CSV table of C-alpha atoms in Angstrom, one decimal:
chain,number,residue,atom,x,y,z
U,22,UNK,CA,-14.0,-6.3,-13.7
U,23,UNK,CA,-11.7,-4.4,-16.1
U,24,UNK,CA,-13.2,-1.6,-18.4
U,25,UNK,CA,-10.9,-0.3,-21.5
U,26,UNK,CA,-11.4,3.3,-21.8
U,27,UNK,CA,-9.8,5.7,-24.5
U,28,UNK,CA,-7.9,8.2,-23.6
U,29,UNK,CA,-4.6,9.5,-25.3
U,30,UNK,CA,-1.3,7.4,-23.7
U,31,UNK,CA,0.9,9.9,-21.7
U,32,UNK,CA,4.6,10.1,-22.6
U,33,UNK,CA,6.7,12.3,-20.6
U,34,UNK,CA,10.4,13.6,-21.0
U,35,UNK,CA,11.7,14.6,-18.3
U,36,UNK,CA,15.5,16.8,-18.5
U,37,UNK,CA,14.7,19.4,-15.3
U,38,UNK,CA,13.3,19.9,-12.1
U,39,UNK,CA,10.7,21.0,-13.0
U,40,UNK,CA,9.9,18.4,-15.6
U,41,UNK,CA,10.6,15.9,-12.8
U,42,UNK,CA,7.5,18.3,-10.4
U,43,UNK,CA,5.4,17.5,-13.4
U,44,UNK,CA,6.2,13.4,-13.5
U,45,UNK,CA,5.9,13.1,-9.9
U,46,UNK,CA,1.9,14.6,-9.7
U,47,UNK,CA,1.5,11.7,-12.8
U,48,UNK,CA,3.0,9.0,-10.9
U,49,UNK,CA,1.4,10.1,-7.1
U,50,UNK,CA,0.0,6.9,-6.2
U,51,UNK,CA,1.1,5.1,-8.8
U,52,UNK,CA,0.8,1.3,-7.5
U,53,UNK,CA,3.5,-1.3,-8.2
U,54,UNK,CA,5.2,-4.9,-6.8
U,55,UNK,CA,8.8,-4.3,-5.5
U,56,UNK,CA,9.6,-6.8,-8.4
U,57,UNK,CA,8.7,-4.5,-10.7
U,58,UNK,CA,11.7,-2.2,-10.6
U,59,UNK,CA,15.2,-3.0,-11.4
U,60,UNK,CA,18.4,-1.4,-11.9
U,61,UNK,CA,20.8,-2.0,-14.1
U,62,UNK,CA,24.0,-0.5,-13.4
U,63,UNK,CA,25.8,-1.1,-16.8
U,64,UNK,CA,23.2,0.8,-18.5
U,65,UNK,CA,23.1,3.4,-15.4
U,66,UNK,CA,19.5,3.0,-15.7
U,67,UNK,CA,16.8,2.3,-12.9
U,68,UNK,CA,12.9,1.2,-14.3
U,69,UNK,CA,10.0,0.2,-13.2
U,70,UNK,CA,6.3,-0.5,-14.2
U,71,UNK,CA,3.4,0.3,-12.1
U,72,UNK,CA,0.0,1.1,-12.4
U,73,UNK,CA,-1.0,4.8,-11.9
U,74,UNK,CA,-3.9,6.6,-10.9
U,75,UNK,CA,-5.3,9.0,-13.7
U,76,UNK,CA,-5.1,12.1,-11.6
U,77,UNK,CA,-6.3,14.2,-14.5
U,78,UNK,CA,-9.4,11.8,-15.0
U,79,UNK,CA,-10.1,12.3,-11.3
U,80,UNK,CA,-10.8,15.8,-11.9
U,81,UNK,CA,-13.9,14.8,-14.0
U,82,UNK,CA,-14.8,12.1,-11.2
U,83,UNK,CA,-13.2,9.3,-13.4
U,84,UNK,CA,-11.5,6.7,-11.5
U,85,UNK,CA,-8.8,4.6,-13.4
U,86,UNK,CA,-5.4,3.7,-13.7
U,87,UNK,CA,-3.0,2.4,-16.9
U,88,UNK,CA,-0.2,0.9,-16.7
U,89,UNK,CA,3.1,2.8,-17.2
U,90,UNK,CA,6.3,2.3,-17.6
U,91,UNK,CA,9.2,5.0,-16.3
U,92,UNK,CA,12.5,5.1,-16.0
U,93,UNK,CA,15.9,6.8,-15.0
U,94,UNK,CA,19.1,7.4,-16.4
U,95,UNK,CA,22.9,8.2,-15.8
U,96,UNK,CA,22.0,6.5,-12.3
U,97,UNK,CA,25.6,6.2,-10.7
U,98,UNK,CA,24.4,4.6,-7.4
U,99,UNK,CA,21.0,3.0,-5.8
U,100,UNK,CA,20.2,3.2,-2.1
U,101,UNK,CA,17.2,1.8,-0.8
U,102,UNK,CA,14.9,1.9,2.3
U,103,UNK,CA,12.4,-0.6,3.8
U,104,UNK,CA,12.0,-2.1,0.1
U,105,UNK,CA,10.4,-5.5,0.9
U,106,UNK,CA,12.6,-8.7,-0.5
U,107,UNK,CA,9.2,-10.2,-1.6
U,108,UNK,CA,9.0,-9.6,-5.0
U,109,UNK,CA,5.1,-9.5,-4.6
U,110,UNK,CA,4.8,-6.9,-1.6
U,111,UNK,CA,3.0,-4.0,-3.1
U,112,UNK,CA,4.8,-0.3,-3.1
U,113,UNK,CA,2.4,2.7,-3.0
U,114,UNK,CA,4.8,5.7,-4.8
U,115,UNK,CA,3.9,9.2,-2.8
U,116,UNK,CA,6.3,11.1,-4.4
U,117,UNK,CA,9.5,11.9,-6.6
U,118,UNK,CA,12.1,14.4,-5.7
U,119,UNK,CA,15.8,15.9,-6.4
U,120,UNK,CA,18.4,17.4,-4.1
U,121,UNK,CA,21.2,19.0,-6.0
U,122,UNK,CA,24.7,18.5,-5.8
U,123,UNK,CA,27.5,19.2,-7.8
U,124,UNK,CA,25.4,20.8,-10.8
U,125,UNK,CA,24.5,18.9,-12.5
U,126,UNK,CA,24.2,16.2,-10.2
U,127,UNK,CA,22.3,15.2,-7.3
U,128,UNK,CA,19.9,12.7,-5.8
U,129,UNK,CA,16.6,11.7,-7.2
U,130,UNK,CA,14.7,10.3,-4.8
U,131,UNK,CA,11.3,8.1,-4.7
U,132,UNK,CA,9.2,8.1,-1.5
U,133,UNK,CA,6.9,5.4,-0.8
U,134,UNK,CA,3.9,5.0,1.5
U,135,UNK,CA,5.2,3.5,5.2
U,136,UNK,CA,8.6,5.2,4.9
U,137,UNK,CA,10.1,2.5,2.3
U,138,UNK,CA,12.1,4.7,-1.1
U,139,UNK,CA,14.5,4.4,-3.5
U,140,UNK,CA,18.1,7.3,-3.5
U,141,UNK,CA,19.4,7.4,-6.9
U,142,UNK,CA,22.5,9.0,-6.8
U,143,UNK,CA,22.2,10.8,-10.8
U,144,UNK,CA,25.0,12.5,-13.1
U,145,UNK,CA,21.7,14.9,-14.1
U,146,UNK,CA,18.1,14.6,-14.6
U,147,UNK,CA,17.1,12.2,-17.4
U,148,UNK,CA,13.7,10.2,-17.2
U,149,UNK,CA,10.9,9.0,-18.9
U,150,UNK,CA,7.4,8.1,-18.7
U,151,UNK,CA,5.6,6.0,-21.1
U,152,UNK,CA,1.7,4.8,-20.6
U,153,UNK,CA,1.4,1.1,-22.0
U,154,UNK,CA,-1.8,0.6,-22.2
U,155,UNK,CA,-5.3,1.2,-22.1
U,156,UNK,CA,-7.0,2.5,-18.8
U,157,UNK,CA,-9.3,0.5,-16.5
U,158,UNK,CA,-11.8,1.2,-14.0
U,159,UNK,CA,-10.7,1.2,-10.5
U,160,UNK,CA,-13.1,1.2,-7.4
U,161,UNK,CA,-11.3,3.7,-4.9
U,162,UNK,CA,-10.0,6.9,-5.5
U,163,UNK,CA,-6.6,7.3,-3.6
U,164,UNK,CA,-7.0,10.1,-0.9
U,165,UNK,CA,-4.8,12.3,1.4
U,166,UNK,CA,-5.1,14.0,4.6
């Protein structure tokens, strides 16, 4: 059964490391279907959809996601790990990370649960995160060791 609940959408700019620290906790367990990304090297852009957890909720014992959308640019080049080729097999995001290179470019990188992720190979850091909807109740609470 879904719920709508208010609560103000969440957009995120993200130019830094830091900025990038701040989108990963947002996106920690954020839920999506391996169809749901896609990059699009003439636009040096990689995006996705997915449905996150409100970690800020949690703190108030809410449990509830919202869909979001994010994305990254100036992507040169995508490697990928363990990414299912069934569009409907379901990708549990753990974290996001950057290794610098050549200032100021470097590797973003997305880690999944069961080892699969996503190396994009970036001029700099230039993302975005943009809640599209409303938020719904969920029944579990994702949890870590």
């Amino acid at each position: 059964m879904t719920q709508d609940l208010p609560a103000t959408p969440l957009k995120l700019a993200v130019l830094d490391v830091e900025d990038l620290e701040v989108l990963s906790a947002h996106l920690q367990d954020a839920i999506l279907k391996a169809a749901d990304i896609a990059y699009l090297p003439k636009e040096r852009r990689l995006a996705f959809v997915c449905n996150r957890f409100d970690w800020e909720g949690a703190l108030d014992g809410e449990r509830r996601r919202r869909r979001t959308g994010a994305h990254f640019e100036r992507v040169l080049k995508v490697q990928s790990r363990d990414i299912p080729k069934d569009g409907e097999a379901v990708l549990n995001l753990l974290a996001i990370t950057f290794t610098p290179g050549e200032a100021p470019s470097g590797t973003v990188e997305l880690a999944f649960s069961g080892g699969a992720g996503l190396r994009l190979h970036v001029e700099c850091i230039e993302a975005a995160m943009n809640d599209l909807g409303p938020m719904w109740s969920c029944e579990a609470a994702p949890s870590h060791a």
